[in-house]
PDB file of C-alpha atoms in Angstrom:
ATOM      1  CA  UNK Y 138      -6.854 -38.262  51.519  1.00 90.00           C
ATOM      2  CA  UNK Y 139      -3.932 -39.874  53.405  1.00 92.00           C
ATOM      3  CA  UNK Y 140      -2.249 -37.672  56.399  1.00 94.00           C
ATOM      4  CA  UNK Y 141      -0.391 -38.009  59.198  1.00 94.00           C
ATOM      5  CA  UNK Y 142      -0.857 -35.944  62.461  1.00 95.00           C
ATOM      6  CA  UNK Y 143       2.699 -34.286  64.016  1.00 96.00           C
ATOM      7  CA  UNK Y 144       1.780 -32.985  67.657  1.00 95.00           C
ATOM      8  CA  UNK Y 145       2.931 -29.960  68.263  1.00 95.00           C
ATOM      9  CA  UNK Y 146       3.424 -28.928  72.214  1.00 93.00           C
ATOM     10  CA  UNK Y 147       2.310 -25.044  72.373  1.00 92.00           C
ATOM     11  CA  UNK Y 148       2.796 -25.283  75.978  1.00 90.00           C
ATOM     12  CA  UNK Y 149       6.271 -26.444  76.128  1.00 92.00           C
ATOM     13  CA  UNK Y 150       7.356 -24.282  73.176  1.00 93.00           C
ATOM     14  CA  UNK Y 151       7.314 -26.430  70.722  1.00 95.00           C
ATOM     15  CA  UNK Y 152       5.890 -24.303  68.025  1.00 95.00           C
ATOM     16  CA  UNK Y 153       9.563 -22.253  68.358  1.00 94.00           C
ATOM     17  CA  UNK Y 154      11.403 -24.764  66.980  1.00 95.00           C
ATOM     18  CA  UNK Y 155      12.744 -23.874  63.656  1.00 95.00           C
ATOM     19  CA  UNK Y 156      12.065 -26.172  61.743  1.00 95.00           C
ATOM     20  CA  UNK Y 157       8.340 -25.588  62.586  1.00 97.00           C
ATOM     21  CA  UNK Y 158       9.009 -22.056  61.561  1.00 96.00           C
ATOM     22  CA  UNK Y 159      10.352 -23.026  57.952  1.00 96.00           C
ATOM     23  CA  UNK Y 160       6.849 -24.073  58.059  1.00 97.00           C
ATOM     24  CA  UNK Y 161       4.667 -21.709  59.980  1.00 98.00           C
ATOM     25  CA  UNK Y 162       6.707 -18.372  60.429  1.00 96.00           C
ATOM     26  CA  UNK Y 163       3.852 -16.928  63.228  1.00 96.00           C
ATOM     27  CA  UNK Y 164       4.668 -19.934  64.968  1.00 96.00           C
ATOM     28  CA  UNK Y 165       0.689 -20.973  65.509  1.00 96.00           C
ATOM     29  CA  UNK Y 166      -0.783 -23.762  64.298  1.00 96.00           C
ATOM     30  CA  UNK Y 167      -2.457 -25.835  62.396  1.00 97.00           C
ATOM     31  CA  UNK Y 168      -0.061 -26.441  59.817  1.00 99.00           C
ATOM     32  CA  UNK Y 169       0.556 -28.757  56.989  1.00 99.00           C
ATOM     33  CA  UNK Y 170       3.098 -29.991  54.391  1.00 99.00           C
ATOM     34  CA  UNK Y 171       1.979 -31.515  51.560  1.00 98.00           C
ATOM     35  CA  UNK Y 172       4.444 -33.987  50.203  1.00 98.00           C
ATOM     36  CA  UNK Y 173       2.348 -34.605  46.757  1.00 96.00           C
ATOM     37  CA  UNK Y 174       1.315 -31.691  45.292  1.00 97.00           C
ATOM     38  CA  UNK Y 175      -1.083 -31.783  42.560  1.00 96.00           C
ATOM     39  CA  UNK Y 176       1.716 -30.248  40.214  1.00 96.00           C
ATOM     40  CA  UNK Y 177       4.140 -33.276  41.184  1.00 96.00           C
ATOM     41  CA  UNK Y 178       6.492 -30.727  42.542  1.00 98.00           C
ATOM     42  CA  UNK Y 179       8.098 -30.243  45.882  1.00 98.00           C
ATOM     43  CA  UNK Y 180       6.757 -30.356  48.905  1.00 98.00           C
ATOM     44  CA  UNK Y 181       4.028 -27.306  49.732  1.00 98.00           C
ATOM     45  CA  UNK Y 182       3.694 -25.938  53.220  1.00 98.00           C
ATOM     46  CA  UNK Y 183       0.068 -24.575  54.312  1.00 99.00           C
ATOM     47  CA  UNK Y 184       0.193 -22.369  57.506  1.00 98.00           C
ATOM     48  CA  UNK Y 185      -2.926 -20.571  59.176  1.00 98.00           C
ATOM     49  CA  UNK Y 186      -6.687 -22.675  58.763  1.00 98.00           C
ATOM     50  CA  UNK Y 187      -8.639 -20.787  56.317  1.00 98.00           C
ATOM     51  CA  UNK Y 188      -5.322 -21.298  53.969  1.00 99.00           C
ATOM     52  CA  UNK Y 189      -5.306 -24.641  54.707  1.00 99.00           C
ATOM     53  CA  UNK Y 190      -9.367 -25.772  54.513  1.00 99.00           C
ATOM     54  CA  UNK Y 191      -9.096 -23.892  50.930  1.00 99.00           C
ATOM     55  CA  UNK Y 192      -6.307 -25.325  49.719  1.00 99.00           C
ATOM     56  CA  UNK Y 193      -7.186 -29.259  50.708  1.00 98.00           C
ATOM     57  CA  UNK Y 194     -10.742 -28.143  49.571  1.00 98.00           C
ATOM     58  CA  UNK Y 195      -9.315 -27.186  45.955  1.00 98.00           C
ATOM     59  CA  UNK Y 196      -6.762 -29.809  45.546  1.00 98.00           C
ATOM     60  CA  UNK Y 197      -9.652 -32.882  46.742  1.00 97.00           C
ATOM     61  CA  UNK Y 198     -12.415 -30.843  44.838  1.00 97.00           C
ATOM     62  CA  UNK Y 199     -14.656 -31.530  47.878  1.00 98.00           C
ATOM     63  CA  UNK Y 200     -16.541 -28.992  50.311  1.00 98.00           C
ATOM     64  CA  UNK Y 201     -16.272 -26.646  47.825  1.00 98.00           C
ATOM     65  CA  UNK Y 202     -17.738 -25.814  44.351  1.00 97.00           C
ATOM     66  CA  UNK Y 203     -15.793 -25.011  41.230  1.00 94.00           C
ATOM     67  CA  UNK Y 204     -17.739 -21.566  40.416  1.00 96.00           C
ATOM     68  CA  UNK Y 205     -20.815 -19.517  40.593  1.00 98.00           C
ATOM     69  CA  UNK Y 206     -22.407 -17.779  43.598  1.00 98.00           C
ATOM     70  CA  UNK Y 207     -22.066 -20.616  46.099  1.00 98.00           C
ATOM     71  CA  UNK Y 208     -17.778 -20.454  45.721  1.00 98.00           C
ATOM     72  CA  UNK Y 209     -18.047 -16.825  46.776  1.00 98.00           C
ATOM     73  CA  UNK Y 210     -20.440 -17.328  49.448  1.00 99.00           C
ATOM     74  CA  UNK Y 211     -18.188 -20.272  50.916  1.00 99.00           C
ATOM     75  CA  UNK Y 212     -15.404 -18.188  50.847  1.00 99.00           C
ATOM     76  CA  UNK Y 213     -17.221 -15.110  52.136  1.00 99.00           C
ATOM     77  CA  UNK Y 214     -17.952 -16.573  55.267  1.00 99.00           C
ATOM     78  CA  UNK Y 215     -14.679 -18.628  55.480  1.00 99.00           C
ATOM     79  CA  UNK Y 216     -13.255 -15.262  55.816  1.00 99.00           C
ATOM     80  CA  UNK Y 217     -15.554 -13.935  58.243  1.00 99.00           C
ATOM     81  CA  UNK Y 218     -14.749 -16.608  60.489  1.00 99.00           C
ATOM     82  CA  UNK Y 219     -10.760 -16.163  60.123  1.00 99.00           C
ATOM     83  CA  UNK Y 220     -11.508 -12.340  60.621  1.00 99.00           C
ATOM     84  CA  UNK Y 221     -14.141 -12.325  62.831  1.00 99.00           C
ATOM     85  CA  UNK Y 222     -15.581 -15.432  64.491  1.00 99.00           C
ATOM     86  CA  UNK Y 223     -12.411 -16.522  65.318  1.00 99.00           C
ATOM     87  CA  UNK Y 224     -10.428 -13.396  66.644  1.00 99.00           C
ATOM     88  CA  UNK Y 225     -13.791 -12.357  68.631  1.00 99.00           C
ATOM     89  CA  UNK Y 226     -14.182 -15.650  70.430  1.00 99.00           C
ATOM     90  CA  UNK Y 227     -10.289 -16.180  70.593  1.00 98.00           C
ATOM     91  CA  UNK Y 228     -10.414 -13.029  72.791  1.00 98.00           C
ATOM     92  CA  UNK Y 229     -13.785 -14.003  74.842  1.00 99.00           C
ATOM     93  CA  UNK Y 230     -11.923 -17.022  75.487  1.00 97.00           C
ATOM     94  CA  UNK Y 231      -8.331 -15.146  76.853  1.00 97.00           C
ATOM     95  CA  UNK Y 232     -10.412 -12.782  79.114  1.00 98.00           C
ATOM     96  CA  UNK Y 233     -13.159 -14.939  80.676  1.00 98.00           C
ATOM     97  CA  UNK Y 234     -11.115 -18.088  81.067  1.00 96.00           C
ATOM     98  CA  UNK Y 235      -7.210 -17.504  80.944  1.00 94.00           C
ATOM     99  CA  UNK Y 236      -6.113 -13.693  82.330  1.00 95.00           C
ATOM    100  CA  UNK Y 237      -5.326 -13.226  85.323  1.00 93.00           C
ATOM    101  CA  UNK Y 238      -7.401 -10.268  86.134  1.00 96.00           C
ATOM    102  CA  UNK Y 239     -11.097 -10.448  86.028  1.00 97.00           C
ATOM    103  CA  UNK Y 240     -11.250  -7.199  83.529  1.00 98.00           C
ATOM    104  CA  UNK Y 241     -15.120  -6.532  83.302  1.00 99.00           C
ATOM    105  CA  UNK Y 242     -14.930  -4.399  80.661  1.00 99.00           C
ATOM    106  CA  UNK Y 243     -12.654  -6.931  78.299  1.00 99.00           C
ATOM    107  CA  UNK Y 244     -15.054  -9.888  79.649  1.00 99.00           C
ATOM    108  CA  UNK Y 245     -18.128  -7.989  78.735  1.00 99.00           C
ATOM    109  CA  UNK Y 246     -17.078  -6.701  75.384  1.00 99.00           C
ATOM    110  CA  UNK Y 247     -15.967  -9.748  74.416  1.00 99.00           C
ATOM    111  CA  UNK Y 248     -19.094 -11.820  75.246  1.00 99.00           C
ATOM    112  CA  UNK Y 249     -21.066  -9.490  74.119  1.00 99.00           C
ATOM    113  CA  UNK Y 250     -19.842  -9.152  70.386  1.00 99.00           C
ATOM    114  CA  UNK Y 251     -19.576 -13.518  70.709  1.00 99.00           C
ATOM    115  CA  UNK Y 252     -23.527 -13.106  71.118  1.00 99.00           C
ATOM    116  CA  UNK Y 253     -23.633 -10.756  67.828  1.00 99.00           C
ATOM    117  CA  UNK Y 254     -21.895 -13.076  65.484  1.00 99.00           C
ATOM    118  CA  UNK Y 255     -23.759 -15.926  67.333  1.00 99.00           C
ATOM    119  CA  UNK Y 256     -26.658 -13.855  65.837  1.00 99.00           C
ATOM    120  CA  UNK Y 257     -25.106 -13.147  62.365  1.00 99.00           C
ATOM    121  CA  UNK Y 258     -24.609 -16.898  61.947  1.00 99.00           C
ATOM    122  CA  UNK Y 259     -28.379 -17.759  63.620  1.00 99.00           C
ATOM    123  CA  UNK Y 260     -30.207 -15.257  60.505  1.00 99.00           C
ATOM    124  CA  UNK Y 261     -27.730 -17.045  58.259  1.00 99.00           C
ATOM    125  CA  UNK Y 262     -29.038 -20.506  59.171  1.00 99.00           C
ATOM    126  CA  UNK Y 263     -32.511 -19.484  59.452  1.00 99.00           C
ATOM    127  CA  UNK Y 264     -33.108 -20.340  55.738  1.00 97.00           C
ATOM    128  CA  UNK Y 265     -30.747 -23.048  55.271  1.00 98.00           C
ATOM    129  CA  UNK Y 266     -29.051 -26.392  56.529  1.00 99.00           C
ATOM    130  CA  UNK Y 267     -25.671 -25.093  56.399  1.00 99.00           C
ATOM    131  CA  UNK Y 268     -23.790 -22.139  56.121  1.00 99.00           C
ATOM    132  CA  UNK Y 269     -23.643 -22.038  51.894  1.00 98.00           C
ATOM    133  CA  UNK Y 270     -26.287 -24.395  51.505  1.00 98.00           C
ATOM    134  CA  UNK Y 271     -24.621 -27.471  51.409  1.00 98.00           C
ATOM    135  CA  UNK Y 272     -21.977 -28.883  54.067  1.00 99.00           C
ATOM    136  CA  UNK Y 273     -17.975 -26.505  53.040  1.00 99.00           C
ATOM    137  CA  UNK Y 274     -14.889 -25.546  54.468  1.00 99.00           C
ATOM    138  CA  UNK Y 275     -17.119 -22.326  55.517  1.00 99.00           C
ATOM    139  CA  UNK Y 276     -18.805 -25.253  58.125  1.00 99.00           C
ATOM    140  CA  UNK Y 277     -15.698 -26.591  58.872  1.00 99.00           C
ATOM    141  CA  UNK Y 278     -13.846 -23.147  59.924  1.00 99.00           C
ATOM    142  CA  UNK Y 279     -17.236 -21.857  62.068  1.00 99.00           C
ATOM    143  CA  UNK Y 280     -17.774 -25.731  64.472  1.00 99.00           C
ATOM    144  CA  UNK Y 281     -15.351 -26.047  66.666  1.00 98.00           C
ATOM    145  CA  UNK Y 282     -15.296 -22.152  67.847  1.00 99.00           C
ATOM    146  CA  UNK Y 283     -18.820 -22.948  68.872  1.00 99.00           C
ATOM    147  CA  UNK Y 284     -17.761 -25.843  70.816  1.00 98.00           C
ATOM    148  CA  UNK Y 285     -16.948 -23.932  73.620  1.00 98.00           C
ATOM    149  CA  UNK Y 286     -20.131 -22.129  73.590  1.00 99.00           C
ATOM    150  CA  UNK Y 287     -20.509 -22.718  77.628  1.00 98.00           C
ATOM    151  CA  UNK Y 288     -17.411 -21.313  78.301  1.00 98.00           C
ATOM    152  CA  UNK Y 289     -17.776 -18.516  76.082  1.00 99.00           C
ATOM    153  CA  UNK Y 290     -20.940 -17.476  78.318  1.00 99.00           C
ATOM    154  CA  UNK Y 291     -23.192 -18.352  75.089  1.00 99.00           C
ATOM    155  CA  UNK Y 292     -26.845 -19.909  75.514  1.00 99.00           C
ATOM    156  CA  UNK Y 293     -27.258 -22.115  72.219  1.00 99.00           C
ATOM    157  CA  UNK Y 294     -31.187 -21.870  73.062  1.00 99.00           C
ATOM    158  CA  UNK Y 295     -31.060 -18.388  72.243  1.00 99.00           C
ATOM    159  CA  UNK Y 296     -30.044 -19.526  68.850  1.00 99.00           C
ATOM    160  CA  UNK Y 297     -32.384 -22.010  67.296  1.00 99.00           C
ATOM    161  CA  UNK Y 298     -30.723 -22.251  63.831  1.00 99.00           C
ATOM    162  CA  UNK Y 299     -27.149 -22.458  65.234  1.00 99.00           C
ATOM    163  CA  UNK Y 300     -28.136 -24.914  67.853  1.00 99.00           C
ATOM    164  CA  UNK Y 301     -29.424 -27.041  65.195  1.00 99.00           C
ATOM    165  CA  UNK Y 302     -26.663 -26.079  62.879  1.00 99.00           C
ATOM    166  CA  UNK Y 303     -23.981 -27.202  65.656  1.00 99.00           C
ATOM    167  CA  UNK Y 304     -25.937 -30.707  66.561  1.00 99.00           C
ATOM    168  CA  UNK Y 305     -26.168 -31.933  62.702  1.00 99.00           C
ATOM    169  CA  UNK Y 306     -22.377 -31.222  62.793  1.00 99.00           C
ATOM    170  CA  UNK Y 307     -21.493 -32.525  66.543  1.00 99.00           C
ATOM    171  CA  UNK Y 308     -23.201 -35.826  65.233  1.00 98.00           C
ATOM    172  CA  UNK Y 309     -22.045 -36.729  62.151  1.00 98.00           C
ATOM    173  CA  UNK Y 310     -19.512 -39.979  61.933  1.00 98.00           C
ATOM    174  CA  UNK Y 311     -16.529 -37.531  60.504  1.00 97.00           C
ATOM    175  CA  UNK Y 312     -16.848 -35.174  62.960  1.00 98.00           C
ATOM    176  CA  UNK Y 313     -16.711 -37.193  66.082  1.00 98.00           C
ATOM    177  CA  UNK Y 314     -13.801 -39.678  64.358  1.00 97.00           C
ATOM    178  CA  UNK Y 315     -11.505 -36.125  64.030  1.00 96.00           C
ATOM    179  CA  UNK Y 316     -12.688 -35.607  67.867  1.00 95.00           C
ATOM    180  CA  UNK Y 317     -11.471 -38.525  68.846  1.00 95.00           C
ATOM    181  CA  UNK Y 318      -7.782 -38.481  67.468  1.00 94.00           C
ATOM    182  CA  UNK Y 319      -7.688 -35.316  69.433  1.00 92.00           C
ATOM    183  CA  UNK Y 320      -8.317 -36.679  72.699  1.00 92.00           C
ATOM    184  CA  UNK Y 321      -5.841 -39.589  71.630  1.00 92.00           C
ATOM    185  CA  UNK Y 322      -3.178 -36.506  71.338  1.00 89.00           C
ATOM    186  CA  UNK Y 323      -4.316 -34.068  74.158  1.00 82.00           C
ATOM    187  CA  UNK Y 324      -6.784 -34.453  76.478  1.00 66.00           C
ATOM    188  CA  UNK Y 325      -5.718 -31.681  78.944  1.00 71.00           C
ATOM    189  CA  UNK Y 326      -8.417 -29.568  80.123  1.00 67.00           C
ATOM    190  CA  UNK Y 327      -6.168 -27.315  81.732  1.00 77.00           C
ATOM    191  CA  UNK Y 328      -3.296 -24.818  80.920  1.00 79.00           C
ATOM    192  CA  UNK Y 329      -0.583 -24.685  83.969  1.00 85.00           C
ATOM    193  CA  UNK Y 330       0.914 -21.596  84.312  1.00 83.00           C
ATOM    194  CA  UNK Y 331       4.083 -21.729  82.533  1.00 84.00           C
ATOM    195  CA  UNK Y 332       2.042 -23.243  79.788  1.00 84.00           C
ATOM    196  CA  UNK Y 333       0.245 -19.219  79.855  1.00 80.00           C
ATOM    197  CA  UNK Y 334       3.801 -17.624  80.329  1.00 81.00           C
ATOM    198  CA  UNK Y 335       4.746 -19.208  76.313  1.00 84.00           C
ATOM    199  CA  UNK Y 336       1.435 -18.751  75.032  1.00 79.00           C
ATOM    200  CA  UNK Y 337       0.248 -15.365  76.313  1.00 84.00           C
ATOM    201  CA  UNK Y 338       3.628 -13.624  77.171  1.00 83.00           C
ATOM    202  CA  UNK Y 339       4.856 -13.193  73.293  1.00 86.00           C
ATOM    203  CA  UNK Y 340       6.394  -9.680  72.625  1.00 86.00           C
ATOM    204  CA  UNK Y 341       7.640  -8.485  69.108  1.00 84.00           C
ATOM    205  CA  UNK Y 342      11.342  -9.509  71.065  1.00 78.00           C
ATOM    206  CA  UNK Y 343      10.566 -13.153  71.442  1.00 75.00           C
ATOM    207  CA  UNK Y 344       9.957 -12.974  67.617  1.00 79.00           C
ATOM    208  CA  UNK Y 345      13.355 -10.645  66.674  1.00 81.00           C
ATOM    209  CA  UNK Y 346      15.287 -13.159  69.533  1.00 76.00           C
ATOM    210  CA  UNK Y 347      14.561 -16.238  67.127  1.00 71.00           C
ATOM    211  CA  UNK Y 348      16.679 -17.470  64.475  1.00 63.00           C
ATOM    212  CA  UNK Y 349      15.422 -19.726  61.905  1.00 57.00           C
ATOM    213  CA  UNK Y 350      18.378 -21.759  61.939  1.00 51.00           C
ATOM    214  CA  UNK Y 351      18.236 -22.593  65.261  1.00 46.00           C
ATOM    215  CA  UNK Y 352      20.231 -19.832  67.404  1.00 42.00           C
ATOM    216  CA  UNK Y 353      17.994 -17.661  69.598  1.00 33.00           C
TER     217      UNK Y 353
END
């Protein structure tokens, strides 16, 4: 499938811009447009990744199965990572690496329900190669959260079946080609602090302050 990546600067504000909003309204991304639709129509808009792995996985009709037991459990845990995995690690990742205050209790709750769903996914793998059995979006969705495993305070020894789990992934060709473009784009390992201000200092008035045509 043919695409073509748009960078989008989070921490210059770029995801304000309205006419990334006609496109992701909780101005986050990823996000996607789709200018051939399987129906031939106009163009389709995707916002938030879940929404987006499913609905490349249905219109391909790859890392995904058309029915039975193994659809439900790739979208089961597709969900649990947007709901959990995700949001957890998000948060282990705001309070150990980004806030300004050292808040114990934030840092410790946060690590310490990353190491539970590092568990939940361990027993998961402990009985198969990948997350549904064969290699899905649910795979896809879970990686690159583990990435940062270090920086999340997370010993991958203490997982045997997700340190496997994350090295078959790490190493295979498609994986490591998709790593690459993203270096090409960004390879900042830092956030400067005005870069924190846009991300972290959102209030329900930065969203009623912005008009979708433009005018803030």
């Amino acid at each position: 499938m043919e695409y073509r990546i748009v960078p989008v600067n989070i921490g210059l504000g770029e995801q304000f811009e309205p006419s990334f909003l006609q496109i992701a309204p909780n101005n986050r991304i990823p996000a996607i447009v789709d200018d051939q639709p399987v129906d031939g129509g106009a163009s389709i808009s995707v916002f938030e990744s879940g929404a987006i792995l499913l609905y490349l996985a249905e219109k391909s009709g790859k890392l995904i199965v058309a029915k039975g037991e193994q659809r439900v459990q790739i979208i089961e845990w597709l969900m649990w990572q947007m709901a959990n995995l995700g949001p957890m690690l998000g948060q282990n990742h705001h309070f150990v690496t980004y806030a300004p205050e050292k808040v114990t209790y934030a840092i410790d709750r946060y690590v310490n329900e990353t190491s539970r769903l590092y568990a939940v996914l361990d027993r998961r793998l402990s009985r198969r190669e990948f997350i549904a059995d064969t290699y899905s979006i649910a795979d896809i969705a879970c990686y690159p959260w583990i990435v940062s495993h270090e920086r999340q305070l997370q010993d991958l020894n203490m997982f045997p079946n997700l340190k496997r789990w994350f090295e078959a992934i790490r190493d295979r060709p498609a994986t490591r080609r998709a790593y690459a473009k993203g270096l090409e784009i960004n390879d900042k390992t830092t956030m400067s602090d005005e870069a924190k201000k846009i991300l972290f200092g959102q209030t329900e008035a930065v969203v009623q302050n912005i008009d979708f045509k433009g005018n803030k």
